[in-house]
PDB file of C-alpha atoms in Angstrom:
ATOM      1  CA  UNK V 217     -56.661  81.527 110.790  1.00 54.00           C
ATOM      2  CA  UNK V 218     -57.025  79.671 107.172  1.00 75.00           C
ATOM      3  CA  UNK V 219     -60.485  78.317 105.714  1.00 78.00           C
ATOM      4  CA  UNK V 220     -58.578  74.751 106.423  1.00 74.00           C
ATOM      5  CA  UNK V 221     -58.290  75.443 110.085  1.00 79.00           C
ATOM      6  CA  UNK V 222     -61.788  76.844 110.426  1.00 80.00           C
ATOM      7  CA  UNK V 223     -63.158  73.876 108.437  1.00 76.00           C
ATOM      8  CA  UNK V 224     -61.171  71.539 111.029  1.00 71.00           C
ATOM      9  CA  UNK V 225     -62.772  73.115 113.631  1.00 78.00           C
ATOM     10  CA  UNK V 226     -66.173  73.361 112.658  1.00 77.00           C
ATOM     11  CA  UNK V 227     -66.311  69.639 111.827  1.00 75.00           C
ATOM     12  CA  UNK V 228     -64.423  68.155 114.622  1.00 75.00           C
ATOM     13  CA  UNK V 229     -66.297  70.329 117.466  1.00 73.00           C
ATOM     14  CA  UNK V 230     -69.811  70.895 115.566  1.00 75.00           C
ATOM     15  CA  UNK V 231     -70.545  68.605 112.741  1.00 74.00           C
ATOM     16  CA  UNK V 232     -69.089  65.176 114.312  1.00 69.00           C
ATOM     17  CA  UNK V 233     -70.242  63.215 111.375  1.00 73.00           C
ATOM     18  CA  UNK V 234     -68.177  60.114 110.148  1.00 73.00           C
ATOM     19  CA  UNK V 235     -69.394  61.079 106.726  1.00 75.00           C
ATOM     20  CA  UNK V 236     -67.657  64.466 106.613  1.00 82.00           C
ATOM     21  CA  UNK V 237     -64.650  63.885 107.434  1.00 82.00           C
ATOM     22  CA  UNK V 238     -62.101  66.922 108.546  1.00 80.00           C
ATOM     23  CA  UNK V 239     -59.540  68.003 106.256  1.00 81.00           C
ATOM     24  CA  UNK V 240     -56.783  66.769 108.504  1.00 83.00           C
ATOM     25  CA  UNK V 241     -58.350  63.206 107.878  1.00 83.00           C
ATOM     26  CA  UNK V 242     -58.658  63.621 104.125  1.00 84.00           C
ATOM     27  CA  UNK V 243     -55.306  64.655 103.786  1.00 84.00           C
ATOM     28  CA  UNK V 244     -53.826  61.807 105.970  1.00 85.00           C
ATOM     29  CA  UNK V 245     -56.001  59.482 103.498  1.00 85.00           C
ATOM     30  CA  UNK V 246     -54.030  60.780 100.368  1.00 85.00           C
ATOM     31  CA  UNK V 247     -51.056  58.796 101.130  1.00 82.00           C
ATOM     32  CA  UNK V 248     -52.835  55.351 101.524  1.00 81.00           C
ATOM     33  CA  UNK V 249     -55.026  56.154  98.626  1.00 83.00           C
ATOM     34  CA  UNK V 250     -51.863  56.573  96.074  1.00 83.00           C
ATOM     35  CA  UNK V 251     -50.119  53.746  97.947  1.00 74.00           C
ATOM     36  CA  UNK V 252     -52.713  50.717  97.527  1.00 70.00           C
ATOM     37  CA  UNK V 253     -56.146  52.484  96.616  1.00 67.00           C
ATOM     38  CA  UNK V 254     -55.152  53.203  92.768  1.00 84.00           C
ATOM     39  CA  UNK V 255     -55.578  57.000  92.933  1.00 88.00           C
ATOM     40  CA  UNK V 256     -52.436  57.253  90.683  1.00 89.00           C
ATOM     41  CA  UNK V 257     -54.082  55.163  87.899  1.00 90.00           C
ATOM     42  CA  UNK V 258     -57.326  56.912  88.470  1.00 91.00           C
ATOM     43  CA  UNK V 259     -55.679  60.281  88.280  1.00 92.00           C
ATOM     44  CA  UNK V 260     -53.733  59.608  85.442  1.00 92.00           C
ATOM     45  CA  UNK V 261     -56.778  58.124  83.553  1.00 91.00           C
ATOM     46  CA  UNK V 262     -59.236  61.179  84.246  1.00 93.00           C
ATOM     47  CA  UNK V 263     -56.667  63.720  83.350  1.00 94.00           C
ATOM     48  CA  UNK V 264     -55.534  62.030  80.203  1.00 94.00           C
ATOM     49  CA  UNK V 265     -59.300  61.829  78.999  1.00 93.00           C
ATOM     50  CA  UNK V 266     -59.838  65.264  79.987  1.00 95.00           C
ATOM     51  CA  UNK V 267     -56.899  66.704  78.122  1.00 96.00           C
ATOM     52  CA  UNK V 268     -57.822  64.482  75.152  1.00 96.00           C
ATOM     53  CA  UNK V 269     -61.541  65.548  75.102  1.00 96.00           C
ATOM     54  CA  UNK V 270     -60.388  69.246  75.411  1.00 96.00           C
ATOM     55  CA  UNK V 271     -57.995  68.942  72.636  1.00 96.00           C
ATOM     56  CA  UNK V 272     -60.248  67.102  69.977  1.00 97.00           C
ATOM     57  CA  UNK V 273     -63.234  69.863  71.148  1.00 96.00           C
ATOM     58  CA  UNK V 274     -60.558  72.652  70.408  1.00 96.00           C
ATOM     59  CA  UNK V 275     -59.388  71.158  67.241  1.00 96.00           C
ATOM     60  CA  UNK V 276     -62.868  70.473  65.698  1.00 96.00           C
ATOM     61  CA  UNK V 277     -64.404  73.620  67.321  1.00 95.00           C
ATOM     62  CA  UNK V 278     -62.269  76.198  65.913  1.00 94.00           C
ATOM     63  CA  UNK V 279     -62.133  74.658  62.482  1.00 94.00           C
ATOM     64  CA  UNK V 280     -66.349  74.305  62.776  1.00 94.00           C
ATOM     65  CA  UNK V 281     -66.074  77.974  63.676  1.00 93.00           C
ATOM     66  CA  UNK V 282     -63.771  79.631  61.163  1.00 91.00           C
ATOM     67  CA  UNK V 283     -65.613  77.928  58.698  1.00 91.00           C
ATOM     68  CA  UNK V 284     -69.149  78.574  59.609  1.00 92.00           C
ATOM     69  CA  UNK V 285     -67.743  82.541  60.427  1.00 88.00           C
ATOM     70  CA  UNK V 286     -66.334  83.085  57.096  1.00 85.00           C
ATOM     71  CA  UNK V 287     -68.955  81.283  55.056  1.00 85.00           C
ATOM     72  CA  UNK V 288     -72.402  82.600  56.221  1.00 84.00           C
ATOM     73  CA  UNK V 289     -73.782  79.770  53.169  1.00 89.00           C
ATOM     74  CA  UNK V 290     -72.556  76.861  55.019  1.00 88.00           C
ATOM     75  CA  UNK V 291     -73.479  78.174  58.546  1.00 88.00           C
ATOM     76  CA  UNK V 292     -77.154  78.682  57.026  1.00 89.00           C
ATOM     77  CA  UNK V 293     -76.881  74.853  55.395  1.00 91.00           C
ATOM     78  CA  UNK V 294     -76.313  73.458  58.709  1.00 91.00           C
ATOM     79  CA  UNK V 295     -77.731  76.121  61.107  1.00 90.00           C
ATOM     80  CA  UNK V 296     -81.138  73.633  61.916  1.00 92.00           C
ATOM     81  CA  UNK V 297     -78.805  70.707  62.864  1.00 91.00           C
ATOM     82  CA  UNK V 298     -76.254  72.815  65.173  1.00 90.00           C
ATOM     83  CA  UNK V 299     -79.152  74.357  66.626  1.00 89.00           C
ATOM     84  CA  UNK V 300     -81.059  71.365  67.405  1.00 91.00           C
ATOM     85  CA  UNK V 301     -77.572  69.441  68.844  1.00 89.00           C
ATOM     86  CA  UNK V 302     -76.560  72.203  70.758  1.00 88.00           C
ATOM     87  CA  UNK V 303     -78.986  72.468  73.876  1.00 88.00           C
ATOM     88  CA  UNK V 304     -79.051  68.167  73.900  1.00 89.00           C
ATOM     89  CA  UNK V 305     -77.713  67.835  77.255  1.00 88.00           C
ATOM     90  CA  UNK V 306     -74.433  65.705  76.802  1.00 87.00           C
ATOM     91  CA  UNK V 307     -75.349  63.409  79.698  1.00 87.00           C
ATOM     92  CA  UNK V 308     -78.089  61.988  77.622  1.00 88.00           C
ATOM     93  CA  UNK V 309     -76.174  61.102  74.786  1.00 87.00           C
ATOM     94  CA  UNK V 310     -73.941  58.832  77.100  1.00 86.00           C
ATOM     95  CA  UNK V 311     -76.656  55.690  76.685  1.00 85.00           C
ATOM     96  CA  UNK V 312     -75.643  55.711  73.073  1.00 86.00           C
ATOM     97  CA  UNK V 313     -71.986  55.998  73.348  1.00 85.00           C
ATOM     98  CA  UNK V 314     -72.247  53.168  75.868  1.00 83.00           C
ATOM     99  CA  UNK V 315     -74.389  51.323  72.830  1.00 84.00           C
ATOM    100  CA  UNK V 316     -71.931  52.351  70.391  1.00 83.00           C
ATOM    101  CA  UNK V 317     -68.542  52.025  71.951  1.00 81.00           C
ATOM    102  CA  UNK V 318     -68.973  50.063  74.999  1.00 78.00           C
ATOM    103  CA  UNK V 319     -68.220  50.537  78.594  1.00 75.00           C
ATOM    104  CA  UNK V 320     -64.951  52.319  78.914  1.00 74.00           C
ATOM    105  CA  UNK V 321     -62.965  55.332  78.884  1.00 80.00           C
ATOM    106  CA  UNK V 322     -63.770  55.750  75.254  1.00 85.00           C
ATOM    107  CA  UNK V 323     -67.604  56.424  75.909  1.00 86.00           C
ATOM    108  CA  UNK V 324     -66.433  58.995  78.319  1.00 87.00           C
ATOM    109  CA  UNK V 325     -64.037  60.600  76.163  1.00 90.00           C
ATOM    110  CA  UNK V 326     -66.571  60.683  73.233  1.00 91.00           C
ATOM    111  CA  UNK V 327     -69.197  62.125  75.414  1.00 92.00           C
ATOM    112  CA  UNK V 328     -66.675  64.604  77.155  1.00 94.00           C
ATOM    113  CA  UNK V 329     -65.522  65.969  73.679  1.00 95.00           C
ATOM    114  CA  UNK V 330     -69.097  66.293  72.560  1.00 94.00           C
ATOM    115  CA  UNK V 331     -70.214  68.768  75.621  1.00 94.00           C
ATOM    116  CA  UNK V 332     -66.892  70.686  75.547  1.00 95.00           C
ATOM    117  CA  UNK V 333     -67.039  71.139  71.699  1.00 95.00           C
ATOM    118  CA  UNK V 334     -70.020  73.902  71.525  1.00 95.00           C
ATOM    119  CA  UNK V 335     -68.138  76.740  73.820  1.00 95.00           C
ATOM    120  CA  UNK V 336     -65.011  76.424  71.536  1.00 96.00           C
ATOM    121  CA  UNK V 337     -67.275  76.740  68.527  1.00 95.00           C
ATOM    122  CA  UNK V 338     -69.586  79.334  69.068  1.00 94.00           C
ATOM    123  CA  UNK V 339     -66.793  81.339  70.435  1.00 94.00           C
ATOM    124  CA  UNK V 340     -65.072  80.868  67.439  1.00 94.00           C
ATOM    125  CA  UNK V 341     -67.687  81.786  65.291  1.00 92.00           C
ATOM    126  CA  UNK V 342     -68.447  84.835  67.036  1.00 90.00           C
ATOM    127  CA  UNK V 343     -64.633  86.084  67.312  1.00 90.00           C
ATOM    128  CA  UNK V 344     -64.267  85.381  63.617  1.00 88.00           C
ATOM    129  CA  UNK V 345     -67.781  87.163  62.609  1.00 85.00           C
ATOM    130  CA  UNK V 346     -66.501  90.263  65.210  1.00 83.00           C
ATOM    131  CA  UNK V 347     -63.040  90.651  63.148  1.00 76.00           C
ATOM    132  CA  UNK V 348     -62.072  94.250  62.619  1.00 71.00           C
ATOM    133  CA  UNK V 349     -63.476  94.974  59.171  1.00 73.00           C
ATOM    134  CA  UNK V 350     -60.698  97.760  58.389  1.00 73.00           C
ATOM    135  CA  UNK V 351     -58.257  94.870  59.331  1.00 73.00           C
ATOM    136  CA  UNK V 352     -59.839  92.529  56.771  1.00 71.00           C
ATOM    137  CA  UNK V 353     -59.918  95.173  54.058  1.00 70.00           C
ATOM    138  CA  UNK V 354     -56.381  96.136  54.524  1.00 75.00           C
ATOM    139  CA  UNK V 355     -55.525  92.345  54.242  1.00 70.00           C
ATOM    140  CA  UNK V 356     -57.608  92.078  50.782  1.00 73.00           C
ATOM    141  CA  UNK V 357     -55.740  95.421  49.620  1.00 75.00           C
ATOM    142  CA  UNK V 358     -52.452  93.805  50.275  1.00 74.00           C
ATOM    143  CA  UNK V 359     -53.606  91.024  48.092  1.00 72.00           C
ATOM    144  CA  UNK V 360     -53.550  87.932  50.670  1.00 74.00           C
ATOM    145  CA  UNK V 361     -55.395  84.979  49.836  1.00 73.00           C
ATOM    146  CA  UNK V 362     -58.093  83.624  51.802  1.00 71.00           C
ATOM    147  CA  UNK V 363     -56.095  81.157  53.611  1.00 75.00           C
ATOM    148  CA  UNK V 364     -53.379  83.476  54.506  1.00 78.00           C
ATOM    149  CA  UNK V 365     -55.953  86.002  55.641  1.00 80.00           C
ATOM    150  CA  UNK V 366     -57.622  83.337  58.060  1.00 75.00           C
ATOM    151  CA  UNK V 367     -53.986  82.356  59.300  1.00 78.00           C
ATOM    152  CA  UNK V 368     -52.579  86.152  59.886  1.00 78.00           C
ATOM    153  CA  UNK V 369     -55.468  88.295  60.606  1.00 81.00           C
ATOM    154  CA  UNK V 370     -58.973  86.403  61.344  1.00 82.00           C
ATOM    155  CA  UNK V 371     -56.968  84.147  63.769  1.00 83.00           C
ATOM    156  CA  UNK V 372     -55.239  86.554  66.048  1.00 83.00           C
ATOM    157  CA  UNK V 373     -58.270  88.805  66.068  1.00 83.00           C
ATOM    158  CA  UNK V 374     -60.542  85.968  67.363  1.00 86.00           C
ATOM    159  CA  UNK V 375     -57.742  84.380  69.431  1.00 88.00           C
ATOM    160  CA  UNK V 376     -59.375  86.005  73.277  1.00 89.00           C
ATOM    161  CA  UNK V 377     -62.534  84.448  71.952  1.00 91.00           C
ATOM    162  CA  UNK V 378     -61.363  81.429  71.508  1.00 92.00           C
ATOM    163  CA  UNK V 379     -59.275  81.233  74.596  1.00 92.00           C
ATOM    164  CA  UNK V 380     -62.495  82.087  76.580  1.00 92.00           C
ATOM    165  CA  UNK V 381     -64.150  79.110  74.922  1.00 94.00           C
ATOM    166  CA  UNK V 382     -61.511  76.593  75.881  1.00 95.00           C
ATOM    167  CA  UNK V 383     -61.345  77.733  79.144  1.00 94.00           C
ATOM    168  CA  UNK V 384     -65.195  77.303  79.673  1.00 94.00           C
ATOM    169  CA  UNK V 385     -64.745  73.943  77.891  1.00 95.00           C
ATOM    170  CA  UNK V 386     -62.142  72.535  79.966  1.00 95.00           C
ATOM    171  CA  UNK V 387     -64.598  72.615  83.063  1.00 94.00           C
ATOM    172  CA  UNK V 388     -67.197  71.252  80.952  1.00 95.00           C
ATOM    173  CA  UNK V 389     -64.796  68.414  80.073  1.00 95.00           C
ATOM    174  CA  UNK V 390     -64.077  67.349  83.351  1.00 95.00           C
ATOM    175  CA  UNK V 391     -67.373  67.513  84.617  1.00 94.00           C
ATOM    176  CA  UNK V 392     -68.548  65.042  81.742  1.00 93.00           C
ATOM    177  CA  UNK V 393     -65.422  62.695  82.186  1.00 93.00           C
ATOM    178  CA  UNK V 394     -66.044  62.338  85.781  1.00 93.00           C
ATOM    179  CA  UNK V 395     -69.770  61.999  85.284  1.00 91.00           C
ATOM    180  CA  UNK V 396     -69.089  59.200  82.700  1.00 89.00           C
ATOM    181  CA  UNK V 397     -66.543  57.414  84.867  1.00 89.00           C
ATOM    182  CA  UNK V 398     -69.050  57.526  87.745  1.00 87.00           C
ATOM    183  CA  UNK V 399     -71.747  55.434  85.774  1.00 83.00           C
ATOM    184  CA  UNK V 400     -69.875  53.524  83.388  1.00 78.00           C
ATOM    185  CA  UNK V 401     -65.987  53.294  83.748  1.00 66.00           C
ATOM    186  CA  UNK V 402     -63.971  50.618  85.236  1.00 69.00           C
ATOM    187  CA  UNK V 403     -60.863  53.443  85.987  1.00 80.00           C
ATOM    188  CA  UNK V 404     -60.394  56.868  86.426  1.00 88.00           C
ATOM    189  CA  UNK V 405     -61.665  59.194  89.343  1.00 92.00           C
ATOM    190  CA  UNK V 406     -65.041  58.962  89.078  1.00 91.00           C
ATOM    191  CA  UNK V 407     -64.868  55.122  89.665  1.00 91.00           C
ATOM    192  CA  UNK V 408     -62.572  55.579  92.393  1.00 92.00           C
ATOM    193  CA  UNK V 409     -64.816  57.986  94.200  1.00 92.00           C
ATOM    194  CA  UNK V 410     -67.791  55.276  93.878  1.00 92.00           C
ATOM    195  CA  UNK V 411     -65.618  52.341  94.894  1.00 90.00           C
ATOM    196  CA  UNK V 412     -64.648  54.225  98.103  1.00 90.00           C
ATOM    197  CA  UNK V 413     -68.076  55.223  98.650  1.00 89.00           C
ATOM    198  CA  UNK V 414     -69.205  51.852  98.214  1.00 88.00           C
ATOM    199  CA  UNK V 415     -66.527  50.309 100.584  1.00 87.00           C
ATOM    200  CA  UNK V 416     -67.360  53.004 103.349  1.00 88.00           C
ATOM    201  CA  UNK V 417     -64.114  54.113 103.110  1.00 88.00           C
ATOM    202  CA  UNK V 418     -65.144  57.967 103.155  1.00 89.00           C
ATOM    203  CA  UNK V 419     -61.948  59.925 103.699  1.00 89.00           C
ATOM    204  CA  UNK V 420     -60.771  58.493 100.622  1.00 90.00           C
ATOM    205  CA  UNK V 421     -64.026  59.280  98.390  1.00 92.00           C
ATOM    206  CA  UNK V 422     -63.316  62.774  99.425  1.00 92.00           C
ATOM    207  CA  UNK V 423     -59.738  62.644  98.434  1.00 92.00           C
ATOM    208  CA  UNK V 424     -61.145  61.609  95.143  1.00 92.00           C
ATOM    209  CA  UNK V 425     -63.206  64.756  95.331  1.00 93.00           C
ATOM    210  CA  UNK V 426     -60.419  67.048  96.137  1.00 93.00           C
ATOM    211  CA  UNK V 427     -58.326  65.571  93.253  1.00 94.00           C
ATOM    212  CA  UNK V 428     -61.164  66.482  90.608  1.00 94.00           C
ATOM    213  CA  UNK V 429     -60.762  69.831  91.940  1.00 93.00           C
ATOM    214  CA  UNK V 430     -57.007  69.846  91.522  1.00 94.00           C
ATOM    215  CA  UNK V 431     -57.199  68.745  88.091  1.00 95.00           C
ATOM    216  CA  UNK V 432     -59.740  71.769  87.053  1.00 94.00           C
ATOM    217  CA  UNK V 433     -57.308  74.439  89.014  1.00 94.00           C
ATOM    218  CA  UNK V 434     -54.155  72.562  86.931  1.00 95.00           C
ATOM    219  CA  UNK V 435     -56.028  73.220  83.595  1.00 94.00           C
ATOM    220  CA  UNK V 436     -57.143  76.741  84.786  1.00 93.00           C
ATOM    221  CA  UNK V 437     -53.092  77.451  85.423  1.00 94.00           C
ATOM    222  CA  UNK V 438     -52.083  75.943  82.185  1.00 94.00           C
ATOM    223  CA  UNK V 439     -54.618  77.562  80.167  1.00 93.00           C
ATOM    224  CA  UNK V 440     -54.199  80.956  81.793  1.00 91.00           C
ATOM    225  CA  UNK V 441     -50.310  80.571  80.490  1.00 91.00           C
ATOM    226  CA  UNK V 442     -51.363  79.341  77.196  1.00 90.00           C
ATOM    227  CA  UNK V 443     -53.862  82.429  76.803  1.00 87.00           C
ATOM    228  CA  UNK V 444     -51.034  84.889  77.907  1.00 86.00           C
ATOM    229  CA  UNK V 445     -48.632  83.665  75.187  1.00 84.00           C
ATOM    230  CA  UNK V 446     -51.401  83.299  72.468  1.00 81.00           C
ATOM    231  CA  UNK V 447     -52.916  86.860  73.017  1.00 76.00           C
ATOM    232  CA  UNK V 448     -49.511  88.229  74.020  1.00 69.00           C
ATOM    233  CA  UNK V 449     -50.229  91.286  71.864  1.00 63.00           C
ATOM    234  CA  UNK V 450     -53.628  92.313  73.925  1.00 60.00           C
ATOM    235  CA  UNK V 451     -51.674  92.322  77.218  1.00 53.00           C
ATOM    236  CA  UNK V 452     -49.049  94.099  75.471  1.00 53.00           C
ATOM    237  CA  UNK V 453     -51.380  96.902  74.507  1.00 52.00           C
ATOM    238  CA  UNK V 454     -52.866  96.625  78.032  1.00 49.00           C
ATOM    239  CA  UNK V 455     -49.972  97.508  79.813  1.00 52.00           C
ATOM    240  CA  UNK V 456     -48.965 100.290  77.182  1.00 49.00           C
ATOM    241  CA  UNK V 457     -52.452 102.032  77.957  1.00 48.00           C
ATOM    242  CA  UNK V 458     -51.761 101.971  81.895  1.00 52.00           C
TER     243      UNK V 458
END
């Protein structure tokens, strides 16, 4: 028997609470949520914000991580600021984003980008710092410029670490976007969940929660494919060793 089947039996026979609907009730509410509940628009809004936040965090994090990794002086100059900002909870930045940008998806995007930035930045930084010194010396002996060495040697060597940071940041971006939507937005899955809860439409509320999980699963699957393509040489070496 599947986990959903067990959950169906437990909820219907043991729990029997209108606030914990059975999986079949949640599945039945999906159609109505898409039809008249605005779930489609909410899904598109949240997915777009998460993807944009992850994209911005990846670009900024990789650029800064490489800069800090190849230039110890640069990192030392900004280390105090970075170490101060890194442990600040991203949710605590939300009021400042609302004051500056107003209530809406832009504030959610900025806060999610801020939260997702740190795993990418530091995984890039440590990946660059841990690059094989033999490979770097070989590149120098071949006369590669600094830019060419970063592009052809440092980035490939740090790619696995970078992708690890991106995968971690994808979950963080999703959490922060939905959290910001719960508190501020007039669109997105966070608002959809809050609206359905206030309207006492409990199965539809759970549909919103399920959709958040599906977005997370989809991001994980897409990033797994991207990682295999970006670090194809690593997977090839692993197969050869087997």
